[in-house]
């Protein structure tokens, strides 16, 4: 494609009889009629005494206000069009393969087309009931701004009203904004709700209204317009950006054009010449000729004059020599006229047709209006669906406004893209399927929805589904994550989680903040031939990191420790190979997790594990540590055999009597309150073991070749220090818990002297771990080694609740699934991993997932509040409440007392809670001391001012507080109550 193009990468819609894109496509393909009688609750005012027929969406009053942190009072004041757009925009962004939260703070633009606000007509005329919330909620201009505000999008944000062409004009503006570089992603859409009879009466008086409430575009039976509801949003990106990011492309917008009728037969009369010119201009911008256009989604209102003029204009453009006529149709035959949303309804229809490569039949095509002379004009109504050929296909969409603003867009089928790689025939990799929601109940609801959708798929690999979920279903506080290799396993896991009684009881993982991760690097004794071999085969990332460590070690070992590990060679138990092997595995595991975004905030190494910990902390380079480890292993391996080590299930005090330098028994390690290791000659250790066993103390010999961490290491200390003499250790990038000192390092260097003393002195693991926990407060401890040892010791050390103990390689048979489980657990704790690194490129393909399932619990219609007893007008002032120290006042309002819960004994807290309940119209049980004003209750500057007024009315002695003084206290209801209480008790005045 030579001209710059825009990709349509995501979409969502709700139309009559079609609550989502799949249902919309089904309605189109079966030629369904979604019109019907207006729902009873929506009949208000003159003209609605008798039933009105048109297209009406179900549940237009439903809104998940808690998800968007909108108070019930504000939600009740918002035009339902704004509420529908918010949810539709979220779903469209998910459909584009991106988490809406990932766009926060970026330059995404929002362009919305709508024909004013009938909601405002219904509510703003009663001046006594006008509130700031109703003013903002009734503004058409706020429709786009709401989306930008709630999703924190910083690009252009505007609503446009050109009558019936509004939403296609919005698309035109979005396309131009993208191509000019003004924004990188754009949301474009439209919305319409029929709330009053006014416009219907206008149509009737103009002779445009259909008597039977149906639009019959281009039919001999066409008799006018039927009004309809609808909302649709598309996500647009520059084509090159969408392809580079691997997004699915429904269709490509090749060009758009907008013009005006100018001075025609009347301001509301269509102009054939202008309609022709806007189509021709769009084709020129798209670089296409009329004979290339296979079909056009026409404006097609089903009015006698409108259809004749539009077909005449289209015929002037398309009446050229061509193999087959240009097909035309109009979705208004299925839906009715969605007015401000009609352009987006047509655009989505064309995008879906190009995506599925089939054009639906045009409803009422069986009774074609002969006055339109379609055949001689190179046009044809589709009487049956037509399958599109392979290759590029071009189509058009028209939308014309009552005031003469015309729009046309040219779309083409998505380009074929090269596959990212061949999927190997071996077993599919284990992926992590992620899901997040705003409440435990929402998490349960969405788990059930995903389980149903996954179960409906044919059995197959789950990796691509998992990768898609990582990009789309993250960013909300309550989280779930599951490892799975195929769809059957995944569906079962999702279903089981949805049915878990703990989730139903409101117990779920909540990510308050990112986790603090500590890495514990295992020491000698856990090595095993073949360790991590399966992980090496299955994880490209781990493979690269182990190869990297092997390359650093090979010059100093004279061979490949990697090959020794993977080959299952028993020589791995020799110290010469065991220590380098553990170092290589430790480095590879740590670097793999760091590559996944799960790097450490603090490290601790047990004995030889300190070398990999030093690399992870940036103290040593990989090459420096590899040289030292190889030299350490060579020196120790050359020592005379005969030494050993004894693990004792008792504390240090139980073995103190045996620590005799003359007898050659030394303290080698203190691993816990009841875990000590002795080192020395084998014969003497056997004698000590006999005594301890006689006392009922469990002992076992450690499978090592030498008496490590004892004076028997003396011959290696000087040459080891000399080997490190040429190395200048760097300052740690992160804290290092030293098992040499039993605490976090201060400014002590990890130089040659350190490594020499570390080899002979005891490993103070328990002390180092205790200091690490006390001073860095980790929320997860991850063992970095080939077998579980240190996490078991940590688990017996009396850690505080809430610290997760994880191990990505828990044994010889550990696989990439164990690695994935570790990442999943850290995600549930609040980590945002670099998910791409978990999957090979061939599995990084976007799959369709069901959109977020919003709550349908809350309904907001013409009542100004969700609950019947809530006031509908301005917020009333609650009765005064008694202040502290005998201050004068009246009784505590019942709502405040219920909301304060345990704090109801505190009259100030009760008054603040009552004021919050009144201002936001929250249920009293929703508000307590811990409720946060912005994150939980959705307060804004207007509501803060209202809250200040309510508090001062209820507590007159709190008068005089300036807004600037109040703002720092607005972290939560409790902090505000504390501030107000202090203000009153101290008697502070400005």
Tab-separated table of C-alpha atoms in Angstrom, residues 108 116 142 159 162 343 384 431 586 612 849 926 960:
chain	number	residue	atom	x	y	z
A	108	UNK	CA	-4.215	7.865	22.887
A	116	UNK	CA	-26.576	15.821	21.551
A	142	UNK	CA	-18.069	15.168	28.040
A	159	UNK	CA	-17.091	14.878	20.698
A	162	UNK	CA	-22.823	16.479	12.577
A	343	UNK	CA	-21.645	5.706	10.759
A	384	UNK	CA	-27.719	-13.357	-0.596
A	431	UNK	CA	1.779	-20.714	29.435
A	586	UNK	CA	22.201	-20.305	39.850
A	612	UNK	CA	25.982	-16.064	41.715
A	849	UNK	CA	-10.840	-13.629	24.339
A	926	UNK	CA	-19.836	0.690	51.526
A	960	UNK	CA	-13.145	27.590	58.702
